[in-house]
Amino acid sequence: MTNSIGIHTWKSAADVLARNRYNMDKKSVNPNAALDKLTEYDAGKAHILTAEGDGAMNHHITAAVTTQGAGKYAVPKEKLQGAPPLFLIHSSEKEKSKEKKKTGYKWYTEVEITDVLGREHKIGVSYLSGLGPDVVEEIMHPDKAYEHNPYGFGVATSPNGSMTRELMLDWAIHFVKNLPDGSDGEPKQGKGEEAVILTLDGHISRWNMHALIYMLDNNVLPFFMPSHTSMWGQVNDNGANLSLEKHIQNAAANERMHRNSAPVSYHNRLIFLGVGTHIDSEHRALVLTGTNIAKHGHYICGLCPFNPLNINWTGAISTLGQREKL
Protein backbone atom coordinates (compact mmCIF):
# COMPACT_ATOMS: atom_id res chain seq x y z
CA MET A 1 0.00 0.00 0.00
CA THR A 2 1.40 3.40 -1.00
CA ASN A 3 0.63 6.12 1.53
CA SER A 4 1.48 9.78 1.83
CA ILE A 5 4.36 8.86 4.15
CA GLY A 6 5.78 5.80 2.44
CA ILE A 7 5.01 2.23 1.40
CA HIS A 8 3.50 0.18 4.20
CA THR A 9 0.43 -1.79 5.24
CA TRP A 10 -0.07 -0.28 8.68
CA LYS A 11 -3.50 1.06 9.60
CA SER A 12 -2.41 2.36 13.00
CA ALA A 13 0.71 2.66 15.14
CA ALA A 14 -0.25 -0.60 16.85
CA ASP A 15 0.30 -2.46 13.57
CA VAL A 16 4.00 -1.56 13.37
CA LEU A 17 6.08 -4.63 14.18
CA ALA A 18 9.10 -4.63 16.48
CA ARG A 19 11.46 -5.26 13.57
CA ASN A 20 10.23 -2.07 11.89
CA ARG A 21 10.92 0.26 14.83
CA TYR A 22 14.28 1.94 15.32
CA ASN A 23 15.65 4.61 17.61
CA MET A 24 18.82 6.68 17.32
CA ASP A 25 20.58 8.72 19.95
CA LYS A 26 24.08 10.16 20.20
CA LYS A 27 26.34 8.98 22.99
CA SER A 28 29.80 10.08 24.08
CA VAL A 29 32.11 7.06 23.88
CA ASN A 30 35.37 8.62 25.06
CA PRO A 31 37.58 5.89 26.53
CA ASN A 32 39.32 8.69 28.48
CA ALA A 33 36.07 9.59 30.22
CA ALA A 34 35.34 5.93 30.87
CA LEU A 35 38.72 5.42 32.51
CA ASP A 36 38.38 8.57 34.63
CA LYS A 37 35.38 6.95 36.29
CA LEU A 38 37.43 3.87 37.14
CA THR A 39 40.53 5.36 38.70
CA GLU A 40 41.55 8.36 40.78
CA TYR A 41 45.18 8.15 39.73
CA ASP A 42 46.40 10.71 37.23
CA ALA A 43 48.83 8.13 35.86
CA GLY A 44 45.88 6.08 34.71
CA LYS A 45 44.30 8.83 32.65
CA ALA A 46 45.29 8.40 29.05
CA HIS A 47 45.32 11.20 26.51
CA ILE A 48 45.11 10.66 22.80
CA LEU A 49 47.52 11.66 20.02
CA THR A 50 45.52 13.27 17.23
CA ALA A 51 45.94 12.14 13.66
CA GLU A 52 47.19 15.60 12.79
CA GLY A 53 50.12 15.15 15.17
CA ASP A 54 49.07 17.78 17.69
CA GLY A 55 50.59 15.81 20.54
CA ALA A 56 48.87 14.45 23.64
CA MET A 57 45.42 16.00 24.11
CA ASN A 58 41.91 14.98 25.05
CA HIS A 59 40.02 13.63 22.08
CA HIS A 60 36.24 13.64 21.91
CA ILE A 61 34.40 10.76 20.26
CA THR A 62 30.64 10.57 19.74
CA ALA A 63 28.68 7.55 18.58
CA ALA A 64 25.30 7.60 16.89
CA VAL A 65 23.78 4.52 18.54
CA THR A 66 20.83 2.76 16.92
CA THR A 67 18.55 0.20 18.56
CA GLN A 68 15.71 -1.91 17.16
CA GLY A 69 12.39 -2.75 18.77
CA ALA A 70 13.09 -6.46 18.34
CA GLY A 71 16.34 -6.12 20.29
CA LYS A 72 18.56 -7.31 17.43
CA TYR A 73 21.81 -5.76 16.21
CA ALA A 74 23.43 -6.00 12.80
CA VAL A 75 26.84 -7.71 12.89
CA PRO A 76 28.31 -7.92 9.38
CA LYS A 77 30.98 -10.48 10.31
CA GLU A 78 28.26 -12.88 11.49
CA LYS A 79 25.79 -11.79 8.78
CA LEU A 80 23.28 -10.91 11.50
CA GLN A 81 20.49 -8.44 10.76
CA GLY A 82 19.13 -5.80 13.11
CA ALA A 83 19.87 -2.26 14.26
CA PRO A 84 22.52 -0.66 12.00
CA PRO A 85 26.04 -0.47 13.49
CA LEU A 86 27.56 2.45 15.38
CA PHE A 87 28.48 5.60 13.50
CA LEU A 88 31.57 7.12 15.15
CA ILE A 89 32.48 10.82 15.00
CA HIS A 90 36.03 11.83 15.94
CA SER A 91 37.18 15.37 16.71
CA SER A 92 39.46 16.80 14.04
CA GLU A 93 41.03 20.24 13.69
CA LYS A 94 41.06 20.65 9.93
CA GLU A 95 43.25 23.73 9.75
CA LYS A 96 45.94 22.11 11.85
CA SER A 97 45.78 19.01 9.69
CA LYS A 98 46.39 21.11 6.58
CA GLU A 99 49.39 22.75 8.18
CA LYS A 100 50.87 19.43 9.27
CA LYS A 101 50.50 18.01 5.76
CA LYS A 102 52.31 21.05 4.36
CA THR A 103 55.23 20.37 6.67
CA GLY A 104 55.36 16.73 5.61
CA TYR A 105 53.95 15.06 8.71
CA LYS A 106 53.84 11.46 7.50
CA TRP A 107 51.37 9.93 9.96
CA TYR A 108 48.44 11.83 8.53
CA THR A 109 47.37 9.99 5.37
CA GLU A 110 43.94 10.47 3.84
CA VAL A 111 41.67 8.07 2.02
CA GLU A 112 39.08 9.34 -0.45
CA ILE A 113 35.50 8.11 -0.19
CA THR A 114 32.63 8.62 -2.62
CA ASP A 115 29.21 8.00 -1.11
CA VAL A 116 25.98 6.83 -2.75
CA LEU A 117 25.04 10.42 -3.57
CA GLY A 118 28.28 10.94 -5.47
CA ARG A 119 29.76 13.21 -2.79
CA GLU A 120 33.53 12.94 -2.31
CA HIS A 121 35.02 12.88 1.18
CA LYS A 122 38.49 12.63 2.64
CA ILE A 123 39.22 11.19 6.08
CA GLY A 124 42.46 10.52 7.92
CA VAL A 125 43.42 6.86 7.85
CA SER A 126 44.25 6.82 11.56
CA TYR A 127 40.63 7.65 12.46
CA LEU A 128 39.66 4.35 10.87
CA SER A 129 42.34 2.13 12.36
CA GLY A 130 41.68 -0.06 15.36
CA LEU A 131 38.02 -0.72 14.52
CA GLY A 132 38.78 -4.03 12.84
CA PRO A 133 41.54 -5.73 10.88
CA ASP A 134 41.56 -2.90 8.32
CA VAL A 135 38.64 -0.51 7.95
CA VAL A 136 40.54 1.39 5.26
CA GLU A 137 40.53 -1.75 3.11
CA GLU A 138 36.82 -2.15 3.77
CA ILE A 139 36.21 1.33 2.38
CA MET A 140 38.47 0.85 -0.61
CA HIS A 141 37.20 -2.68 -1.31
CA PRO A 142 33.51 -2.93 -0.23
CA ASP A 143 33.32 -6.54 -1.44
CA LYS A 144 35.55 -7.46 1.52
CA ALA A 145 33.63 -5.44 4.09
CA TYR A 146 32.86 -8.36 6.42
CA GLU A 147 36.52 -9.31 6.61
CA HIS A 148 37.94 -5.85 7.29
CA ASN A 149 35.20 -4.10 9.28
CA PRO A 150 33.47 -6.90 11.23
CA TYR A 151 31.10 -4.65 13.19
CA GLY A 152 30.32 -2.39 10.23
CA PHE A 153 31.34 0.89 11.89
CA GLY A 154 30.69 4.13 10.08
CA VAL A 155 33.36 6.78 10.71
CA ALA A 156 33.40 10.56 10.25
CA THR A 157 35.01 13.64 11.77
CA SER A 158 33.77 17.01 12.95
CA PRO A 159 35.65 19.93 14.53
CA ASN A 160 34.61 19.00 18.08
CA GLY A 161 33.77 15.31 17.66
CA SER A 162 30.02 15.85 17.97
CA MET A 163 27.11 15.16 15.65
CA THR A 164 26.40 18.08 13.31
CA ARG A 165 23.62 18.84 10.87
CA GLU A 166 26.05 18.22 8.03
CA LEU A 167 26.94 14.76 9.34
CA MET A 168 23.29 13.83 9.79
CA LEU A 169 23.14 13.09 6.06
CA ASP A 170 26.19 10.83 6.36
CA TRP A 171 24.52 9.00 9.23
CA ALA A 172 21.27 8.65 7.23
CA ILE A 173 23.21 7.03 4.38
CA HIS A 174 24.91 4.69 6.87
CA PHE A 175 21.54 3.80 8.44
CA VAL A 176 19.82 3.03 5.12
CA LYS A 177 22.83 1.06 3.85
CA ASN A 178 22.72 -1.22 6.90
CA LEU A 179 18.98 -1.93 7.12
CA PRO A 180 18.08 -5.65 6.99
CA ASP A 181 18.62 -7.04 3.49
CA GLY A 182 16.45 -10.15 3.83
CA SER A 183 19.37 -12.59 4.04
CA ASP A 184 18.10 -14.00 7.37
CA GLY A 185 14.63 -14.83 6.07
CA GLU A 186 13.02 -11.68 7.45
CA PRO A 187 11.60 -9.14 4.97
CA LYS A 188 13.98 -6.69 3.37
CA GLN A 189 13.63 -3.09 4.56
CA GLY A 190 14.15 0.23 2.81
CA LYS A 191 13.37 1.62 -0.61
CA GLY A 192 10.71 -0.44 -2.37
CA GLU A 193 10.56 -2.83 0.59
CA GLU A 194 9.22 -2.73 4.15
CA ALA A 195 9.01 0.71 5.69
CA VAL A 196 10.60 1.45 9.05
CA ILE A 197 9.86 4.06 11.70
CA LEU A 198 12.84 5.92 13.13
CA THR A 199 12.39 7.77 16.43
CA LEU A 200 14.68 10.72 17.10
CA ASP A 201 14.99 13.43 19.71
CA GLY A 202 14.74 17.05 18.64
CA HIS A 203 18.43 17.97 18.86
CA ILE A 204 19.36 20.63 16.33
CA SER A 205 21.84 18.29 14.60
CA ARG A 206 18.95 16.12 13.38
CA TRP A 207 17.40 18.91 11.30
CA ASN A 208 19.15 18.37 7.99
CA MET A 209 16.56 18.62 5.22
CA HIS A 210 18.67 16.56 2.80
CA ALA A 211 18.94 13.78 5.40
CA LEU A 212 15.20 13.78 6.05
CA ILE A 213 14.40 13.66 2.32
CA TYR A 214 16.95 10.88 1.81
CA MET A 215 15.33 8.83 4.58
CA LEU A 216 11.83 9.35 3.21
CA ASP A 217 13.01 8.41 -0.29
CA ASN A 218 14.27 5.13 1.20
CA ASN A 219 11.05 4.33 3.09
CA VAL A 220 12.43 5.44 6.46
CA LEU A 221 9.79 7.46 8.31
CA PRO A 222 11.39 9.76 10.93
CA PHE A 223 9.36 10.79 13.97
CA PHE A 224 10.62 13.39 16.45
CA MET A 225 9.89 13.36 20.15
CA PRO A 226 8.48 16.53 21.74
CA SER A 227 11.02 18.87 23.28
CA HIS A 228 12.23 18.07 26.81
CA THR A 229 10.75 14.57 26.86
CA SER A 230 13.87 12.50 26.18
CA MET A 231 14.26 11.74 29.91
CA TRP A 232 11.35 9.31 29.66
CA GLY A 233 10.75 9.06 25.91
CA GLN A 234 14.24 8.41 24.52
CA VAL A 235 14.62 4.63 24.16
CA ASN A 236 18.41 4.58 24.33
CA ASP A 237 18.42 6.61 27.55
CA ASN A 238 16.60 3.72 29.19
CA GLY A 239 19.56 1.37 29.42
CA ALA A 240 21.15 0.95 25.99
CA ASN A 241 23.52 3.91 26.23
CA LEU A 242 24.52 3.03 29.77
CA SER A 243 25.19 -0.59 28.84
CA LEU A 244 27.47 0.45 25.98
CA GLU A 245 29.29 2.85 28.30
CA LYS A 246 29.85 0.13 30.90
CA HIS A 247 31.28 -2.28 28.34
CA ILE A 248 33.70 0.37 27.05
CA GLN A 249 34.68 1.11 30.65
CA ASN A 250 35.46 -2.56 31.15
CA ALA A 251 37.55 -2.64 27.99
CA ALA A 252 39.43 0.48 29.18
CA ALA A 253 40.08 -1.10 32.56
CA ASN A 254 41.29 -4.37 31.08
CA GLU A 255 43.35 -3.04 28.20
CA ARG A 256 45.08 0.17 29.23
CA MET A 257 44.59 1.15 32.83
CA HIS A 258 48.07 2.69 33.05
CA ARG A 259 48.61 4.09 29.55
CA ASN A 260 49.51 7.80 29.65
CA SER A 261 49.13 8.40 25.92
CA ALA A 262 47.94 6.40 22.97
CA PRO A 263 47.14 6.91 19.28
CA VAL A 264 43.63 7.11 17.89
CA SER A 265 43.80 3.48 16.81
CA TYR A 266 44.26 2.31 20.40
CA HIS A 267 41.14 4.14 21.59
CA ASN A 268 39.24 2.83 18.58
CA ARG A 269 40.34 -0.62 19.67
CA LEU A 270 38.76 -0.08 23.11
CA ILE A 271 35.50 0.93 21.44
CA PHE A 272 35.75 -2.11 19.18
CA LEU A 273 36.10 -4.40 22.21
CA GLY A 274 33.35 -2.67 24.19
CA VAL A 275 30.88 -2.80 21.31
CA GLY A 276 31.64 -6.48 20.81
CA THR A 277 30.89 -7.50 24.39
CA HIS A 278 27.84 -5.19 24.52
CA ILE A 279 26.27 -6.78 21.43
CA ASP A 280 27.18 -10.29 22.56
CA SER A 281 25.48 -9.74 25.93
CA GLU A 282 22.39 -8.28 24.25
CA HIS A 283 22.03 -11.19 21.84
CA ARG A 284 22.66 -13.71 24.61
CA ALA A 285 19.96 -12.16 26.81
CA LEU A 286 17.51 -12.11 23.90
CA VAL A 287 18.03 -15.82 23.23
CA LEU A 288 17.84 -16.86 26.89
CA THR A 289 15.04 -14.60 28.14
CA GLY A 290 13.22 -13.30 25.08
CA THR A 291 14.14 -9.71 25.89
CA ASN A 292 17.18 -7.49 26.41
CA ILE A 293 18.03 -3.87 27.20
CA ALA A 294 17.17 -2.49 23.74
CA LYS A 295 13.87 -4.34 23.55
CA HIS A 296 12.91 -3.35 27.10
CA GLY A 297 13.69 0.29 26.31
CA HIS A 298 11.20 0.26 23.45
CA TYR A 299 8.66 -1.40 25.73
CA ILE A 300 8.79 1.03 28.67
CA CYS A 301 8.73 4.01 26.27
CA GLY A 302 5.52 2.66 24.75
CA LEU A 303 6.87 2.21 21.23
CA CYS A 304 6.81 -1.56 20.98
CA PRO A 305 4.19 -2.74 21.51
CA PHE A 306 2.58 0.65 20.97
CA ASN A 307 1.12 1.79 24.28
CA PRO A 308 0.21 5.43 25.04
CA LEU A 309 -0.23 4.43 28.70
CA ASN A 310 3.28 3.06 29.02
CA ILE A 311 5.37 3.05 32.18
CA ASN A 312 7.58 6.02 31.39
CA TRP A 313 4.99 8.47 30.11
CA THR A 314 2.46 7.55 32.82
CA GLY A 315 5.10 8.10 35.47
CA ALA A 316 6.16 11.42 33.96
CA ILE A 317 2.59 12.71 33.83
CA SER A 318 1.82 11.59 37.38
CA THR A 319 4.84 13.52 38.72
CA LEU A 320 4.28 16.66 36.62
CA GLY A 321 5.22 19.68 38.70
CA GLN A 322 6.90 17.54 41.38
CA ARG A 323 10.53 18.36 40.68
CA GLU A 324 11.86 16.27 43.56
CA LYS A 325 10.47 13.11 41.93
CA LEU A 326 12.10 13.65 38.54
mmCIF file of N, CA, C and O in Angstrom, residues 184-248:
data_model
loop_
_atom_site.group_PDB
_atom_site.id
_atom_site.type_symbol
_atom_site.label_atom_id
_atom_site.label_comp_id
_atom_site.label_asym_id
_atom_site.label_seq_id
_atom_site.Cartn_x
_atom_site.Cartn_y
_atom_site.Cartn_z
ATOM 1 N N ASP A 184 18.404 -13.110 6.238
ATOM 2 C CA ASP A 184 18.101 -13.999 7.368
ATOM 3 C C ASP A 184 16.678 -14.549 7.314
ATOM 4 O O ASP A 184 16.208 -15.171 8.263
ATOM 5 N N GLY A 185 15.992 -14.328 6.203
ATOM 6 C CA GLY A 185 14.627 -14.835 6.065
ATOM 7 C C GLY A 185 13.563 -13.828 6.428
ATOM 8 O O GLY A 185 12.386 -14.007 6.087
ATOM 9 N N GLU A 186 13.963 -12.747 7.133
ATOM 10 C CA GLU A 186 13.023 -11.676 7.454
ATOM 11 C C GLU A 186 12.890 -10.757 6.234
ATOM 12 O O GLU A 186 13.770 -10.700 5.387
ATOM 13 N N PRO A 187 11.790 -10.024 6.121
ATOM 14 C CA PRO A 187 11.601 -9.139 4.966
ATOM 15 C C PRO A 187 12.693 -8.084 4.844
ATOM 16 O O PRO A 187 13.225 -7.596 5.845
ATOM 17 N N LYS A 188 13.011 -7.743 3.634
ATOM 18 C CA LYS A 188 13.977 -6.685 3.367
ATOM 19 C C LYS A 188 13.339 -5.342 3.687
ATOM 20 O O LYS A 188 12.139 -5.153 3.495
ATOM 21 N N GLN A 189 14.143 -4.404 4.177
ATOM 22 C CA GLN A 189 13.634 -3.087 4.559
ATOM 23 C C GLN A 189 14.307 -1.994 3.734
ATOM 24 O O GLN A 189 15.434 -2.141 3.282
ATOM 25 N N GLY A 190 13.577 -0.893 3.540
ATOM 26 C CA GLY A 190 14.147 0.226 2.806
ATOM 27 C C GLY A 190 13.377 0.528 1.541
ATOM 28 O O GLY A 190 12.191 0.193 1.420
ATOM 29 N N LYS A 191 14.017 1.158 0.613
ATOM 30 C CA LYS A 191 13.371 1.618 -0.606
ATOM 31 C C LYS A 191 12.728 0.471 -1.381
ATOM 32 O O LYS A 191 13.378 -0.520 -1.709
ATOM 33 N N GLY A 192 11.433 0.587 -1.650
ATOM 34 C CA GLY A 192 10.714 -0.437 -2.374
ATOM 35 C C GLY A 192 10.392 -1.670 -1.560
ATOM 36 O O GLY A 192 9.789 -2.614 -2.063
ATOM 37 N N GLU A 193 10.778 -1.666 -0.290
ATOM 38 C CA GLU A 193 10.559 -2.826 0.589
ATOM 39 C C GLU A 193 9.779 -2.369 1.818
ATOM 40 O O GLU A 193 9.038 -1.396 1.762
ATOM 41 N N GLU A 194 9.913 -3.106 2.924
ATOM 42 C CA GLU A 194 9.217 -2.731 4.152
ATOM 43 C C GLU A 194 9.660 -1.357 4.644
ATOM 44 O O GLU A 194 10.849 -1.025 4.625
ATOM 45 N N ALA A 195 8.684 -0.579 5.089
ATOM 46 C CA ALA A 195 9.006 0.710 5.690
ATOM 47 C C ALA A 195 9.453 0.516 7.130
ATOM 48 O O ALA A 195 9.148 -0.501 7.765
ATOM 49 N N VAL A 196 10.203 1.476 7.642
ATOM 50 C CA VAL A 196 10.599 1.452 9.049
ATOM 51 C C VAL A 196 10.316 2.819 9.659
ATOM 52 O O VAL A 196 10.304 3.844 8.967
ATOM 53 N N ILE A 197 10.049 2.823 10.955
ATOM 54 C CA ILE A 197 9.858 4.062 11.698
ATOM 55 C C ILE A 197 11.109 4.330 12.522
ATOM 56 O O ILE A 197 11.593 3.445 13.241
ATOM 57 N N LEU A 198 11.644 5.525 12.399
ATOM 58 C CA LEU A 198 12.841 5.922 13.135
ATOM 59 C C LEU A 198 12.474 7.031 14.106
ATOM 60 O O LEU A 198 12.015 8.103 13.703
ATOM 61 N N THR A 199 12.678 6.775 15.398
ATOM 62 C CA THR A 199 12.389 7.765 16.426
ATOM 63 C C THR A 199 13.654 8.525 16.781
ATOM 64 O O THR A 199 14.708 7.928 17.009
ATOM 65 N N LEU A 200 13.535 9.853 16.810
ATOM 66 C CA LEU A 200 14.677 10.716 17.104
ATOM 67 C C LEU A 200 14.280 11.776 18.126
ATOM 68 O O LEU A 200 13.107 12.147 18.220
ATOM 69 N N ASP A 201 15.271 12.274 18.873
ATOM 70 C CA ASP A 201 14.986 13.427 19.714
ATOM 71 C C ASP A 201 15.123 14.684 18.849
ATOM 72 O O ASP A 201 15.511 14.626 17.695
ATOM 73 N N GLY A 202 14.798 15.827 19.429
ATOM 74 C CA GLY A 202 14.741 17.050 18.636
ATOM 75 C C GLY A 202 16.016 17.862 18.612
ATOM 76 O O GLY A 202 15.967 19.068 18.331
ATOM 77 N N HIS A 203 17.163 17.240 18.871
ATOM 78 C CA HIS A 203 18.432 17.973 18.861
ATOM 79 C C HIS A 203 18.638 18.654 17.512
ATOM 80 O O HIS A 203 18.280 18.108 16.455
ATOM 81 N N ILE A 204 19.222 19.829 17.540
ATOM 82 C CA ILE A 204 19.365 20.630 16.329
ATOM 83 C C ILE A 204 20.149 19.917 15.227
ATOM 84 O O ILE A 204 19.937 20.162 14.035
ATOM 85 N N SER A 205 21.036 19.004 15.604
ATOM 86 C CA SER A 205 21.838 18.293 14.600
ATOM 87 C C SER A 205 20.995 17.364 13.735
ATOM 88 O O SER A 205 21.446 16.948 12.661
ATOM 89 N N ARG A 206 19.792 17.033 14.173
ATOM 90 C CA ARG A 206 18.948 16.120 13.378
ATOM 91 C C ARG A 206 18.274 16.836 12.201
ATOM 92 O O ARG A 206 17.824 16.204 11.262
ATOM 93 N N TRP A 207 18.215 18.168 12.266
ATOM 94 C CA TRP A 207 17.404 18.907 11.301
ATOM 95 C C TRP A 207 18.185 19.261 10.031
ATOM 96 O O TRP A 207 18.459 20.430 9.741
ATOM 97 N N ASN A 208 18.518 18.218 9.304
ATOM 98 C CA ASN A 208 19.151 18.365 7.992
ATOM 99 C C ASN A 208 18.112 17.947 6.948
ATOM 100 O O ASN A 208 17.744 16.777 6.869
ATOM 101 N N MET A 209 17.636 18.905 6.161
ATOM 102 C CA MET A 209 16.562 18.615 5.215
ATOM 103 C C MET A 209 16.957 17.545 4.204
ATOM 104 O O MET A 209 16.149 16.692 3.836
ATOM 105 N N HIS A 210 18.217 17.558 3.762
ATOM 106 C CA HIS A 210 18.668 16.557 2.802
ATOM 107 C C HIS A 210 18.626 15.157 3.422
ATOM 108 O O HIS A 210 18.260 14.182 2.752
ATOM 109 N N ALA A 211 18.987 15.069 4.707
ATOM 110 C CA ALA A 211 18.945 13.777 5.399
ATOM 111 C C ALA A 211 17.514 13.280 5.527
ATOM 112 O O ALA A 211 17.227 12.092 5.313
ATOM 113 N N LEU A 212 16.598 14.169 5.888
ATOM 114 C CA LEU A 212 15.197 13.782 6.048
ATOM 115 C C LEU A 212 14.599 13.324 4.720
ATOM 116 O O LEU A 212 13.880 12.317 4.654
ATOM 117 N N ILE A 213 14.907 14.042 3.652
ATOM 118 C CA ILE A 213 14.400 13.658 2.325
ATOM 119 C C ILE A 213 15.000 12.327 1.899
ATOM 120 O O ILE A 213 14.302 11.462 1.345
ATOM 121 N N TYR A 214 16.299 12.141 2.173
ATOM 122 C CA TYR A 214 16.949 10.877 1.814
ATOM 123 C C TYR A 214 16.289 9.705 2.538
ATOM 124 O O TYR A 214 16.049 8.647 1.936
ATOM 125 N N MET A 215 15.990 9.895 3.826
ATOM 126 C CA MET A 215 15.332 8.825 4.577
ATOM 127 C C MET A 215 13.938 8.538 4.022
ATOM 128 O O MET A 215 13.572 7.372 3.817
ATOM 129 N N LEU A 216 13.173 9.557 3.757
ATOM 130 C CA LEU A 216 11.826 9.355 3.212
ATOM 131 C C LEU A 216 11.880 8.673 1.855
ATOM 132 O O LEU A 216 11.052 7.802 1.546
ATOM 133 N N ASP A 217 12.848 9.036 1.029
ATOM 134 C CA ASP A 217 13.009 8.408 -0.286
ATOM 135 C C ASP A 217 13.331 6.924 -0.164
ATOM 136 O O ASP A 217 13.112 6.155 -1.102
ATOM 137 N N ASN A 218 13.891 6.522 0.979
ATOM 138 C CA ASN A 218 14.267 5.132 1.198
ATOM 139 C C ASN A 218 13.327 4.426 2.174
ATOM 140 O O ASN A 218 13.699 3.423 2.800
ATOM 141 N N ASN A 219 12.096 4.957 2.289
ATOM 142 C CA ASN A 219 11.049 4.330 3.092
ATOM 143 C C ASN A 219 11.372 4.273 4.582
ATOM 144 O O ASN A 219 10.954 3.361 5.295
ATOM 145 N N VAL A 220 12.151 5.262 5.036
ATOM 146 C CA VAL A 220 12.428 5.439 6.457
ATOM 147 C C VAL A 220 11.604 6.635 6.920
ATOM 148 O O VAL A 220 11.764 7.741 6.404
ATOM 149 N N LEU A 221 10.723 6.415 7.871
ATOM 150 C CA LEU A 221 9.795 7.455 8.313
ATOM 151 C C LEU A 221 10.253 8.015 9.659
ATOM 152 O O LEU A 221 10.053 7.378 10.702
ATOM 153 N N PRO A 222 10.888 9.194 9.670
ATOM 154 C CA PRO A 222 11.390 9.761 10.932
ATOM 155 C C PRO A 222 10.293 10.434 11.748
ATOM 156 O O PRO A 222 9.453 11.155 11.201
ATOM 157 N N PHE A 223 10.287 10.158 13.038
ATOM 158 C CA PHE A 223 9.362 10.789 13.973
ATOM 159 C C PHE A 223 10.169 11.416 15.103
ATOM 160 O O PHE A 223 11.046 10.765 15.676
ATOM 161 N N PHE A 224 9.881 12.677 15.424
ATOM 162 C CA PHE A 224 10.624 13.394 16.450
ATOM 163 C C PHE A 224 9.834 13.492 17.736
ATOM 164 O O PHE A 224 8.642 13.782 17.720
ATOM 165 N N MET A 225 10.519 13.239 18.838
ATOM 166 C CA MET A 225 9.891 13.356 20.150
ATOM 167 C C MET A 225 9.697 14.826 20.510
ATOM 168 O O MET A 225 10.482 15.683 20.092
ATOM 169 N N PRO A 226 8.676 15.149 21.287
ATOM 170 C CA PRO A 226 8.478 16.527 21.741
ATOM 171 C C PRO A 226 9.681 17.012 22.549
ATOM 172 O O PRO A 226 10.381 16.216 23.186
ATOM 173 N N SER A 227 9.904 18.301 22.532
ATOM 174 C CA SER A 227 11.024 18.871 23.283
ATOM 175 C C SER A 227 10.941 18.535 24.771
ATOM 176 O O SER A 227 9.848 18.465 25.345
ATOM 177 N N HIS A 228 12.096 18.297 25.364
ATOM 178 C CA HIS A 228 12.231 18.070 26.809
ATOM 179 C C HIS A 228 11.516 16.809 27.296
ATOM 180 O O HIS A 228 11.110 16.737 28.462
ATOM 181 N N THR A 229 11.375 15.830 26.431
ATOM 182 C CA THR A 229 10.748 14.574 26.858
ATOM 183 C C THR A 229 11.700 13.385 26.760
ATOM 184 O O THR A 229 11.294 12.250 27.013
ATOM 185 N N SER A 230 12.957 13.621 26.393
ATOM 186 C CA SER A 230 13.866 12.498 26.183
ATOM 187 C C SER A 230 14.172 11.752 27.476
ATOM 188 O O SER A 230 14.558 10.583 27.435
ATOM 189 N N MET A 231 13.987 12.408 28.630
ATOM 190 C CA MET A 231 14.255 11.740 29.906
ATOM 191 C C MET A 231 13.423 10.461 30.043
ATOM 192 O O MET A 231 13.888 9.459 30.582
ATOM 193 N N TRP A 232 12.200 10.501 29.564
ATOM 194 C CA TRP A 232 11.350 9.313 29.664
ATOM 195 C C TRP A 232 10.922 8.767 28.293
ATOM 196 O O TRP A 232 10.377 7.678 28.214
ATOM 197 N N GLY A 233 11.192 9.510 27.218
ATOM 198 C CA GLY A 233 10.754 9.058 25.907
ATOM 199 C C GLY A 233 11.849 8.557 24.998
ATOM 200 O O GLY A 233 11.575 7.927 23.972
ATOM 201 N N GLN A 234 13.116 8.833 25.349
ATOM 202 C CA GLN A 234 14.240 8.409 24.518
ATOM 203 C C GLN A 234 14.613 6.969 24.873
ATOM 204 O O GLN A 234 15.086 6.675 25.963
ATOM 205 N N VAL A 235 14.396 6.065 23.930
ATOM 206 C CA VAL A 235 14.624 4.628 24.161
ATOM 207 C C VAL A 235 16.036 4.346 24.661
ATOM 208 O O VAL A 235 16.238 3.621 25.642
ATOM 209 N N ASN A 236 17.031 4.906 23.989
ATOM 210 C CA ASN A 236 18.413 4.579 24.328
ATOM 211 C C ASN A 236 18.832 5.090 25.700
ATOM 212 O O ASN A 236 19.782 4.581 26.294
ATOM 213 N N ASP A 237 18.124 6.114 26.202
ATOM 214 C CA ASP A 237 18.423 6.613 27.548
ATOM 215 C C ASP A 237 17.854 5.703 28.630
ATOM 216 O O ASP A 237 18.055 5.964 29.825
ATOM 217 N N ASN A 238 17.176 4.669 28.231
ATOM 218 C CA ASN A 238 16.598 3.717 29.195
ATOM 219 C C ASN A 238 17.381 2.410 29.218
ATOM 220 O O ASN A 238 16.815 1.324 29.225
ATOM 221 N N GLY A 239 18.711 2.542 29.221
ATOM 222 C CA GLY A 239 19.564 1.373 29.418
ATOM 223 C C GLY A 239 20.581 1.101 28.336
ATOM 224 O O GLY A 239 21.707 0.675 28.630
ATOM 225 N N ALA A 240 20.243 1.323 27.074
ATOM 226 C CA ALA A 240 21.147 0.953 25.987
ATOM 227 C C ALA A 240 22.441 1.765 26.015
ATOM 228 O O ALA A 240 23.537 1.212 25.883
ATOM 229 N N ASN A 241 22.321 3.076 26.186
ATOM 230 C CA ASN A 241 23.519 3.915 26.226
ATOM 231 C C ASN A 241 24.400 3.574 27.429
ATOM 232 O O ASN A 241 25.628 3.514 27.321
ATOM 233 N N LEU A 242 23.771 3.353 28.563
ATOM 234 C CA LEU A 242 24.518 3.034 29.774
ATOM 235 C C LEU A 242 25.231 1.693 29.640
ATOM 236 O O LEU A 242 26.383 1.547 30.062
ATOM 237 N N SER A 243 24.575 0.718 29.042
ATOM 238 C CA SER A 243 25.186 -0.588 28.843
ATOM 239 C C SER A 243 26.427 -0.481 27.963
ATOM 240 O O SER A 243 27.486 -1.051 28.274
ATOM 241 N N LEU A 244 26.314 0.256 26.865
ATOM 242 C CA LEU A 244 27.466 0.448 25.981
ATOM 243 C C LEU A 244 28.601 1.127 26.731
ATOM 244 O O LEU A 244 29.768 0.723 26.612
ATOM 245 N N GLU A 245 28.273 2.139 27.518
ATOM 246 C CA GLU A 245 29.295 2.851 28.300
ATOM 247 C C GLU A 245 30.015 1.910 29.259
ATOM 248 O O GLU A 245 31.248 1.946 29.383
ATOM 249 N N LYS A 246 29.255 1.053 29.939
ATOM 250 C CA LYS A 246 29.855 0.127 30.904
ATOM 251 C C LYS A 246 30.794 -0.864 30.213
ATOM 252 O O LYS A 246 31.855 -1.202 30.754
ATOM 253 N N HIS A 247 30.416 -1.322 29.045
ATOM 254 C CA HIS A 247 31.275 -2.279 28.336
ATOM 255 C C HIS A 247 32.554 -1.614 27.849
ATOM 256 O O HIS A 247 33.620 -2.246 27.839
ATOM 257 N N ILE A 248 32.482 -0.348 27.446
ATOM 258 C CA ILE A 248 33.696 0.373 27.051
ATOM 259 C C ILE A 248 34.560 0.653 28.277
ATOM 260 O O ILE A 248 35.796 0.572 28.212
#
